[in-house]
Tab-separated table of C-alpha atoms and ligand atoms in Angstrom:
chain	number	residue	atom	x	y	z
V	162	MET	CA	85.946	68.888	99.506
V	163	ASP	CA	84.775	72.050	98.825
V	164	THR	CA	85.710	73.250	95.197
V	165	ILE	CA	85.237	76.337	92.905
V	166	ALA	CA	82.211	75.745	91.258
V	167	ARG	CA	81.737	79.393	89.489
V	168	CYS	CA	83.869	82.362	88.985
V	169	ASP	CA	82.083	85.588	87.431
V	170	VAL	CA	83.576	88.735	86.670
V	171	ILE	CA	81.434	91.835	87.438
V	172	VAL	CA	82.059	95.182	85.681
V	173	CYS	CA	80.332	98.005	87.052
V	174	SER	CA	80.424	101.787	87.317
V	175	PRO	CA	78.671	103.119	90.493
V	176	GLY	CA	80.605	106.324	90.579
V	177	ARG	CA	83.526	104.881	88.977
V	178	ASN	CA	84.647	101.719	87.384
V	179	PHE	CA	84.988	98.582	89.181
V	180	VAL	CA	85.803	95.174	88.210
V	181	THR	CA	84.949	92.419	90.846
V	182	VAL	CA	85.381	88.915	91.153
V	183	LYS	CA	82.731	86.405	92.614
V	184	ILE	CA	83.434	82.691	93.433
V	185	THR	CA	81.008	80.477	94.526
V	186	THR	CA	82.111	77.088	95.900
V	187	SER	CA	80.343	73.685	95.348
V	188	ASP	CA	78.999	74.035	99.093
V	189	GLY	CA	77.539	77.589	98.160
V	190	ILE	CA	79.885	79.916	99.770
V	191	VAL	CA	80.567	83.163	98.059
V	192	GLY	CA	83.674	85.088	98.153
V	193	TRP	CA	84.496	88.349	96.797
V	194	GLY	CA	87.692	90.005	94.989
V	195	ASP	CA	88.512	93.400	93.585
V	196	ALA	CA	90.098	93.180	90.309
V	197	THR	CA	89.990	97.014	89.341
V	198	LEU	CA	93.144	98.717	87.818
V	199	ASN	CA	91.874	102.143	87.196
V	200	GLY	CA	91.847	103.045	83.227
V	201	ARG	CA	92.696	99.524	82.199
V	202	GLU	CA	89.859	97.775	83.763
V	203	LEU	CA	88.747	95.487	80.775
V	204	ALA	CA	92.349	94.291	80.325
V	205	VAL	CA	91.730	92.584	84.009
V	206	ALA	CA	88.317	91.484	83.237
V	207	SER	CA	89.198	89.709	79.989
V	208	TYR	CA	92.588	88.363	81.455
V	209	LEU	CA	90.281	86.897	84.180
V	210	THR	CA	87.629	85.405	82.198
V	211	GLU	CA	89.590	84.274	79.128
V	212	HIS	CA	92.697	82.845	80.987
V	213	VAL	CA	92.126	82.494	84.768
V	214	VAL	CA	88.314	81.320	85.208
V	215	PRO	CA	88.635	78.105	83.466
V	216	CYS	CA	91.561	77.061	85.342
V	217	LEU	CA	89.789	77.625	88.599
V	218	ILE	CA	86.708	75.537	88.063
V	219	GLY	CA	86.951	72.303	90.118
V	220	ARG	CA	89.899	73.360	92.175
V	221	ASP	CA	89.980	73.031	95.938
V	222	ALA	CA	88.665	76.223	97.187
V	223	SER	CA	90.677	75.929	100.510
V	224	ARG	CA	94.181	75.784	98.818
V	225	ILE	CA	94.731	79.431	98.510
V	226	GLY	CA	98.599	79.466	98.333
V	227	ASP	CA	98.864	76.561	95.896
V	228	THR	CA	96.321	78.489	93.659
V	229	TRP	CA	98.406	81.769	93.870
V	230	GLN	CA	101.340	79.827	92.671
V	231	TYR	CA	99.595	78.106	89.820
V	232	LEU	CA	98.130	81.389	88.835
V	233	TYR	CA	101.538	83.000	89.142
V	234	ARG	CA	104.138	80.660	88.055
V	235	GLY	CA	101.881	78.582	85.841
V	236	ALA	CA	101.350	81.637	83.601
V	237	TYR	CA	105.210	81.688	83.048
V	238	TRP	CA	104.788	85.102	82.116
V	239	ARG	CA	106.136	87.206	85.260
V	240	ARG	CA	104.546	90.154	87.378
V	241	GLY	CA	102.912	93.111	85.965
V	242	PRO	CA	99.711	95.227	86.983
V	243	VAL	CA	97.272	92.860	85.050
V	244	THR	CA	98.435	89.677	85.860
V	245	MET	CA	99.016	90.480	89.689
V	246	THR	CA	95.652	92.417	89.708
V	247	ALA	CA	93.793	89.410	88.433
V	248	ILE	CA	95.833	86.910	90.744
V	249	ALA	CA	94.958	89.575	94.042
V	250	ALA	CA	91.090	89.252	92.968
V	251	VAL	CA	91.113	85.397	93.124
V	252	ASP	CA	93.269	85.411	96.226
V	253	VAL	CA	91.152	87.897	98.084
V	254	ALA	CA	87.968	86.000	97.017
V	255	LEU	CA	89.654	82.654	98.440
V	256	TRP	CA	90.303	84.292	101.759
V	257	ASP	CA	86.884	85.474	101.948
V	258	ILE	CA	85.682	82.221	101.382
V	259	LYS	CA	87.774	80.765	104.067
V	260	GLY	CA	86.731	83.128	106.676
V	261	LYS	CA	82.875	82.326	105.864
V	262	ARG	CA	83.737	78.548	105.791
V	263	ALA	CA	85.318	78.964	109.169
V	264	ASN	CA	82.628	81.669	110.261
V	265	LEU	CA	85.763	83.914	111.252
V	266	PRO	CA	86.692	87.041	110.154
V	267	VAL	CA	89.729	87.416	107.862
V	268	TYR	CA	91.897	89.014	110.508
V	269	GLU	CA	91.470	85.967	112.721
V	270	LEU	CA	92.722	83.604	110.346
V	271	LEU	CA	95.576	86.016	109.881
V	272	GLY	CA	96.898	85.897	113.352
V	273	GLY	CA	94.223	88.050	115.128
V	274	LYS	CA	93.945	91.508	116.027
V	275	ALA	CA	97.314	93.312	116.975
V	276	ARG	CA	95.766	96.622	117.471
V	277	GLU	CA	92.128	97.699	118.629
V	278	ASN	CA	91.550	99.635	115.391
V	279	VAL	CA	93.323	101.098	112.154
V	280	LEU	CA	94.968	104.379	111.857
V	281	VAL	CA	93.695	106.234	108.373
V	282	TYR	CA	94.948	109.281	106.524
V	283	GLY	CA	92.203	111.577	104.868
V	284	HIS	CA	92.867	113.538	101.742
V	285	ALA	CA	92.672	117.391	101.773
V	286	ALA	CA	92.571	119.043	98.530
V	287	GLY	CA	91.493	122.313	96.937
V	288	GLY	CA	92.030	124.275	93.835
V	289	ASP	CA	94.084	126.679	95.702
V	290	LEU	CA	96.035	127.114	98.834
V	291	ALA	CA	93.283	128.649	100.774
V	292	GLU	CA	90.719	126.051	99.845
V	293	MET	CA	93.276	123.294	100.585
V	294	VAL	CA	94.175	124.446	104.040
V	295	ASP	CA	90.338	125.017	104.635
V	296	ASP	CA	89.781	121.321	103.801
V	297	VAL	CA	93.003	120.272	106.156
V	298	GLY	CA	90.669	122.022	108.852
V	299	ARG	CA	87.665	120.086	108.144
V	300	PHE	CA	89.426	116.658	108.171
V	301	LEU	CA	90.968	117.621	111.644
V	302	ASP	CA	87.417	118.854	112.716
V	303	LEU	CA	86.248	115.195	111.896
V	304	GLY	CA	88.803	113.928	113.867
V	305	PHE	CA	91.423	112.835	111.441
V	306	THR	CA	94.923	112.797	113.088
V	307	ALA	CA	96.526	112.186	109.683
V	308	VAL	CA	95.718	114.264	106.870
V	309	ARG	CA	97.451	114.352	103.287
V	310	ALA	CA	97.457	117.903	101.653
V	311	GLN	CA	97.935	118.655	98.057
V	312	THR	CA	96.981	121.611	95.721
V	313	GLY	CA	97.578	123.019	92.285
V	314	LEU	CA	100.393	125.066	91.281
V	315	VAL	CA	99.958	128.774	90.396
V	316	GLY	CA	100.736	128.861	86.606
V	317	VAL	CA	100.434	125.388	85.930
V	318	PRO	CA	97.102	123.892	84.642
V	319	GLN	CA	95.509	121.216	86.833
V	320	ALA	CA	98.601	120.037	88.023
V	321	TYR	CA	97.983	116.623	90.442
V	322	GLY	CA	96.075	117.676	93.703
V	323	ALA	CA	94.390	120.676	91.787
V	324	HIS	CA	91.110	118.986	92.118
V	325	ALA	CA	88.697	119.875	94.731
V	326	ALA	CA	88.285	117.022	97.354
V	327	GLY	CA	85.638	114.166	96.021
V	328	SER	CA	86.130	115.194	92.218
V	329	THR	CA	87.362	112.701	89.884
V	330	TYR	CA	89.761	112.973	87.075
V	331	ASP	CA	87.340	112.144	84.190
V	332	PRO	CA	88.027	113.176	80.806
V	333	ALA	CA	86.428	116.568	79.892
V	334	ASP	CA	85.159	115.006	76.848
V	335	GLY	CA	84.394	111.635	78.063
V	336	SER	CA	87.091	109.843	75.647
V	337	LEU	CA	90.587	110.372	75.794
V	338	PRO	CA	92.868	111.238	78.931
V	339	THR	CA	92.631	114.615	80.402
V	340	GLU	CA	95.634	116.928	79.458
V	341	THR	CA	97.367	118.476	82.484
V	342	GLY	CA	100.503	120.434	83.113
V	343	TRP	CA	103.614	119.824	85.134
V	344	ASP	CA	106.621	122.167	85.887
V	345	THR	CA	108.983	120.875	88.662
V	346	ARG	CA	110.622	124.438	89.376
V	347	ALA	CA	106.977	125.873	90.118
V	348	TYR	CA	106.450	122.940	92.478
V	349	LEU	CA	109.865	123.183	94.281
V	350	ASP	CA	109.130	126.836	94.578
V	351	GLN	CA	105.401	126.757	95.677
V	352	ALA	CA	104.745	123.246	97.284
V	353	PRO	CA	107.000	123.538	100.473
V	354	ALA	CA	105.426	126.952	100.990
V	355	TYR	CA	101.887	125.787	100.868
V	356	LEU	CA	102.864	122.668	103.455
V	357	ALA	CA	104.337	125.330	105.591
V	358	ALA	CA	101.056	127.203	105.754
V	359	VAL	CA	99.218	124.206	106.659
V	360	ARG	CA	101.642	123.805	109.688
V	361	GLU	CA	101.106	127.343	110.334
V	362	ARG	CA	97.410	127.477	110.899
V	363	PHE	CA	97.024	124.178	112.413
V	364	GLY	CA	100.521	123.463	114.260
V	365	PHE	CA	102.446	120.393	114.510
V	366	ASP	CA	100.017	118.279	116.751
V	367	PHE	CA	99.045	115.831	113.863
V	368	ASP	CA	100.446	114.014	110.979
V	369	LEU	CA	100.681	115.763	107.744
V	370	LEU	CA	101.545	113.760	104.853
V	371	HIS	CA	102.142	114.756	100.918
V	372	ASP	CA	102.268	113.058	97.792
V	373	CYS	CA	104.493	114.170	95.271
V	374	HIS	CA	103.113	111.574	92.577
V	375	HIS	CA	106.437	110.195	91.107
V	376	ARG	CA	107.665	113.695	89.182
V	377	MET	CA	110.987	114.579	90.351
V	378	THR	CA	114.233	113.211	89.621
V	379	PRO	CA	116.275	111.639	92.538
V	380	ASN	CA	118.246	114.759	92.941
V	381	GLU	CA	115.224	117.130	92.775
V	382	ALA	CA	113.525	114.850	95.454
V	383	GLY	CA	116.376	115.255	97.865
V	384	ARG	CA	116.204	118.930	97.518
V	385	PHE	CA	112.578	118.798	98.075
V	386	GLY	CA	112.738	116.711	100.877
V	387	ARG	CA	115.348	118.597	102.802
V	388	SER	CA	113.399	121.972	101.974
V	389	VAL	CA	110.256	120.304	104.077
V	390	GLU	CA	112.303	118.891	106.821
V	391	GLU	CA	111.273	121.419	109.559
V	392	LEU	CA	107.799	120.522	108.662
V	393	LYS	CA	108.115	117.214	110.218
V	394	LEU	CA	106.028	115.251	107.301
V	395	PHE	CA	105.111	111.918	108.109
V	396	TRP	CA	105.967	111.146	104.627
V	397	MET	CA	106.669	112.296	101.307
V	398	GLU	CA	105.180	109.723	98.875
V	399	ASP	CA	106.478	108.595	95.441
V	400	PRO	CA	109.068	111.264	94.999
V	401	THR	CA	110.618	109.941	91.982
V	402	PRO	CA	109.650	106.944	89.725
V	403	ALA	CA	110.573	103.807	91.708
V	404	GLU	CA	111.298	101.410	88.436
V	405	ASN	CA	114.811	102.853	89.187
V	406	GLN	CA	114.807	101.607	93.227
V	407	GLU	CA	118.768	102.630	93.445
V	408	GLY	CA	117.763	106.036	92.556
V	409	PHE	CA	116.554	106.379	96.149
V	410	ARG	CA	119.960	106.178	97.663
V	411	LEU	CA	120.642	109.407	96.578
V	412	ILE	CA	117.228	110.958	98.278
V	413	ARG	CA	118.285	108.952	101.066
V	414	GLN	CA	121.571	110.371	101.579
V	415	ARG	CA	120.038	113.906	100.851
V	416	THR	CA	117.229	114.034	103.304
V	417	SER	CA	115.488	112.454	106.552
V	418	THR	CA	112.105	113.256	105.428
V	419	PRO	CA	110.629	109.826	105.609
V	420	ILE	CA	109.478	108.276	102.074
V	421	ALA	CA	106.735	106.051	101.047
V	422	VAL	CA	106.792	104.122	97.850
V	423	GLY	CA	104.666	101.370	96.187
V	424	GLU	CA	101.245	102.082	94.837
V	425	VAL	CA	102.227	101.331	91.368
V	426	LEU	CA	104.216	98.624	91.799
V	427	ASN	CA	103.050	94.767	91.999
V	428	SER	CA	105.432	92.493	93.488
V	429	ILE	CA	107.834	91.814	96.379
V	430	TRP	CA	110.708	92.099	93.803
V	431	ASP	CA	109.619	95.489	92.631
V	432	VAL	CA	110.120	96.895	96.125
V	433	GLN	CA	113.330	94.411	97.131
V	434	THR	CA	115.946	96.852	96.913
V	435	LEU	CA	113.783	99.697	98.593
V	436	ILE	CA	113.200	97.763	101.496
V	437	THR	CA	116.518	95.590	102.117
V	438	GLU	CA	118.730	98.644	101.612
V	439	GLN	CA	116.359	100.642	104.260
V	440	LEU	CA	115.724	103.108	101.357
V	441	ILE	CA	112.242	103.724	102.323
V	442	ASP	CA	110.186	103.980	105.354
V	443	TYR	CA	106.523	103.010	104.486
V	444	VAL	CA	105.678	100.330	101.693
V	445	ARG	CA	102.291	101.242	99.750
V	446	THR	CA	102.013	98.104	97.443
V	447	SER	CA	98.260	97.370	97.786
V	448	VAL	CA	96.122	94.326	98.192
V	449	SER	CA	94.332	94.662	94.964
V	450	HIS	CA	97.490	95.241	92.718
V	451	ALA	CA	100.222	93.424	94.426
V	452	GLY	CA	98.846	89.742	94.326
V	453	GLY	CA	96.320	89.957	97.047
V	454	ILE	CA	96.550	89.034	100.919
V	455	THR	CA	98.885	86.052	100.196
V	456	HIS	CA	101.394	88.373	98.493
V	457	LEU	CA	101.311	91.532	100.204
V	458	ARG	CA	101.724	89.718	103.718
V	459	ARG	CA	104.973	88.482	102.377
V	460	ILE	CA	105.927	92.131	101.253
V	461	PHE	CA	104.915	93.360	104.711
V	462	ASP	CA	107.040	90.329	106.406
V	463	LEU	CA	110.249	91.317	104.376
V	464	ALA	CA	109.556	95.069	105.223
V	465	ALA	CA	109.343	94.256	109.019
V	466	LEU	CA	113.114	92.839	108.944
V	467	TYR	CA	114.141	96.185	107.747
V	468	HIS	CA	112.070	98.561	109.823
V	469	VAL	CA	109.919	99.546	106.940
V	470	ARG	CA	106.285	99.990	107.714
V	471	SER	CA	103.061	99.462	106.015
V	472	GLY	CA	100.953	102.407	104.175
V	473	SER	CA	98.749	100.319	101.866
V	474	HIS	CA	97.275	102.381	99.200
V	475	GLY	CA	93.743	103.262	99.669
V	476	ALA	CA	92.222	105.811	96.845
V	477	THR	CA	88.855	105.454	95.609
V	478	ASP	CA	89.688	103.382	92.899
V	479	LEU	CA	90.203	100.297	95.222
V	480	SER	CA	86.835	98.757	95.823
V	481	PRO	CA	85.729	98.592	99.300
V	482	VAL	CA	86.455	94.732	99.089
V	483	SER	CA	89.950	95.672	98.671
V	484	LEU	CA	89.849	98.198	101.515
V	485	ALA	CA	88.244	95.407	103.831
V	486	ALA	CA	91.109	93.259	102.855
V	487	ALA	CA	93.742	95.842	103.505
V	488	LEU	CA	92.352	96.408	106.994
V	489	ALA	CA	92.501	92.765	107.711
V	490	LEU	CA	96.241	92.914	107.300
V	491	ASP	CA	96.655	96.523	108.764
V	492	ILE	CA	95.148	95.054	111.986
V	493	THR	CA	97.105	91.863	112.172
V	494	ILE	CA	100.919	92.887	111.173
V	495	PRO	CA	103.247	94.206	113.360
V	496	ASN	CA	104.805	96.496	111.417
V	497	PHE	CA	101.682	98.478	110.527
V	498	GLY	CA	102.242	102.124	109.930
V	499	ILE	CA	99.190	103.594	108.303
V	500	GLN	CA	96.414	103.206	105.920
V	501	GLU	CA	95.253	105.435	103.124
V	502	TYR	CA	91.285	106.028	103.521
V	503	MET	CA	89.628	107.914	100.682
V	504	ALA	CA	85.596	107.855	101.302
V	505	HIS	CA	84.020	105.874	98.402
V	506	LEU	CA	81.097	108.006	97.085
V	507	PRO	CA	77.622	107.349	98.445
V	508	VAL	CA	76.477	105.890	95.063
V	509	THR	CA	79.233	103.257	95.428
V	510	HIS	CA	77.773	102.035	98.520
V	511	GLU	CA	74.456	101.044	96.394
V	512	VAL	CA	76.642	98.131	95.231
V	513	PHE	CA	79.182	97.744	97.714
V	514	ARG	CA	78.079	97.582	101.607
V	515	PRO	CA	81.279	97.091	103.688
V	516	GLY	CA	80.942	96.408	107.340
V	517	TYR	CA	84.076	98.379	108.308
V	518	ARG	CA	83.484	101.861	110.051
V	519	LEU	CA	85.250	105.136	110.190
V	520	GLU	CA	85.254	107.083	113.420
V	521	GLY	CA	87.681	109.719	114.624
V	522	GLY	CA	90.125	109.087	112.183
V	523	ARG	CA	90.415	105.408	112.695
V	524	VAL	CA	88.863	102.670	111.150
V	525	TRP	CA	86.965	99.833	113.193
V	526	LEU	CA	86.626	96.463	111.365
V	527	SER	CA	83.540	94.508	111.056
V	528	ASP	CA	83.390	90.846	113.108
V	529	ALA	CA	81.217	89.599	110.211
V	530	PRO	CA	82.690	86.475	108.910
V	531	GLY	CA	85.362	86.560	105.769
V	532	LEU	CA	85.780	90.119	104.930
V	533	GLY	CA	82.556	91.571	106.034
V	534	VAL	CA	81.540	92.914	102.577
V	535	GLU	CA	78.252	92.424	100.668
V	536	VAL	CA	78.058	93.117	97.007
V	537	ASP	CA	74.628	93.697	95.486
V	538	GLU	CA	74.850	92.272	92.072
V	539	GLU	CA	71.451	93.660	90.889
V	540	ALA	CA	72.249	97.293	92.103
V	541	ALA	CA	75.333	96.842	90.021
V	542	LYS	CA	73.651	96.162	86.926
V	543	LYS	CA	72.036	99.626	87.036
V	544	PHE	CA	75.669	101.281	86.164
V	545	PRO	CA	77.242	100.133	83.413
V	546	TYR	CA	81.010	100.377	82.531
V	547	GLU	CA	81.876	103.435	81.022
V	548	ARG	CA	85.339	104.095	79.524
V	549	LYS	CA	87.831	106.311	81.363
V	550	TYR	CA	91.350	107.139	81.919
V	551	LEU	CA	93.427	108.643	84.038
V	552	PRO	CA	95.173	112.164	83.128
V	553	VAL	CA	98.361	112.535	81.247
V	554	ALA	CA	100.634	115.433	82.020
V	555	ARG	CA	102.744	117.435	79.673
V	556	LEU	CA	105.638	119.979	80.229
V	557	ALA	CA	105.107	123.629	78.921
V	558	ASP	CA	106.560	122.575	75.548
V	559	GLY	CA	104.533	119.560	75.295
V	560	THR	CA	106.764	116.993	76.687
V	561	LEU	CA	104.983	114.022	78.326
V	562	TRP	CA	105.992	113.470	81.731
V	563	ASP	CA	104.626	111.531	84.626
V	564	TRP	CA	101.339	112.660	85.744
G	771	LIG	C1	97.290	108.210	96.177
G	771	LIG	C2	97.193	107.741	94.663
G	771	LIG	C3	95.988	108.145	94.019
G	771	LIG	C4	96.469	107.675	92.489
G	771	LIG	C5	95.158	106.642	91.732
G	771	LIG	C6	95.428	106.423	90.441
G	771	LIG	O1	98.037	108.176	96.697
G	771	LIG	O2	96.147	107.960	96.599
G	771	LIG	O3	98.252	108.502	94.054
G	771	LIG	O4	95.433	109.431	93.945
G	771	LIG	O5	96.608	108.559	91.620
G	771	LIG	O6	94.907	105.671	92.663
G	771	LIG	O7	94.554	105.430	89.913
G	772	LIG	MG1	99.995	108.252	95.540
């Protein structure tokens, strides 16, 4: 029996913070998992080292499902981003090990390829409308056939999306969260117009996506969706906070603009109503925040019954290990929709060397055993953890809002 001999938790910051799990088996096989929870990284690292690692040593490395239940049911406390991210990292590392042991890529263990490659969307952004439209053009020139477009709002300081492409949200003074602004009326006035400007310049022959980032009420979201219907968005993402899944009934009644939800949610129960009542079109739960390959596969299977397709979160705060794991699911499931793809910074690749490859708006998977990602632990040591936060948002009168 190949047992879990060691489990190390590596925290490093090559361009941004990442928490990585390394499991080594008694036969010397190494598997990698991503345990990064942006802005709350050390909570997961300590959950792992203090509470999970001691339970793993000596367990049969091949029993992935049993280990998942042991960590989930065995904790007594349910769900939540810290727990589900920790479980995800262990789960993904064990799938990586299973692949390496079988000398097969993980996607072969999941049933084999259902498609040749994985459709991804890129992130076009800009400080203002002109910059953002140019950035959409840049992605189309690179061969992307799906692009998400975001820009700031005139009169609102640093609203989400106002950052130039590739920039991070690091606090200006290096310590506390950046304070940004929000104004729903300005958004409802301006966002449909700037999305229309993209269609005007580049036409309809590509998929246009937009992230509303959880800031509207269901009623406002319904109005927004209706006002962009003729722009034929691929999706509007997170139109309203999804803790209240029932709120999406109202949006659905108002608009046929497709809806994508799930990046901040962690379990199948968090998306159950959304899926079973067909209130969304794409489920965006991620492999690293929703319990790993084992649990995300369950979510996608449930979604398939209700014509909901996958649209996995893939921002740069998910490490290349996560992306490789997401891609293994993307290429095998019947109800694949699209995969988010934000290129990692070159410095991130000094530590994480993935085998997948982007070409013409699609990603081709590596056929290396396991997930095909190498992690350079020596290089990781050069990039110590730095405390960072996601921004917060406030209305003009100071009321704290959803960022
Ligand atoms: C997306 C997301 C990200 C998140 C980020 C938070 O759709 O890509 O909304 O931009 O804000 O992952 O850590
Ligand atoms: Mg999003």
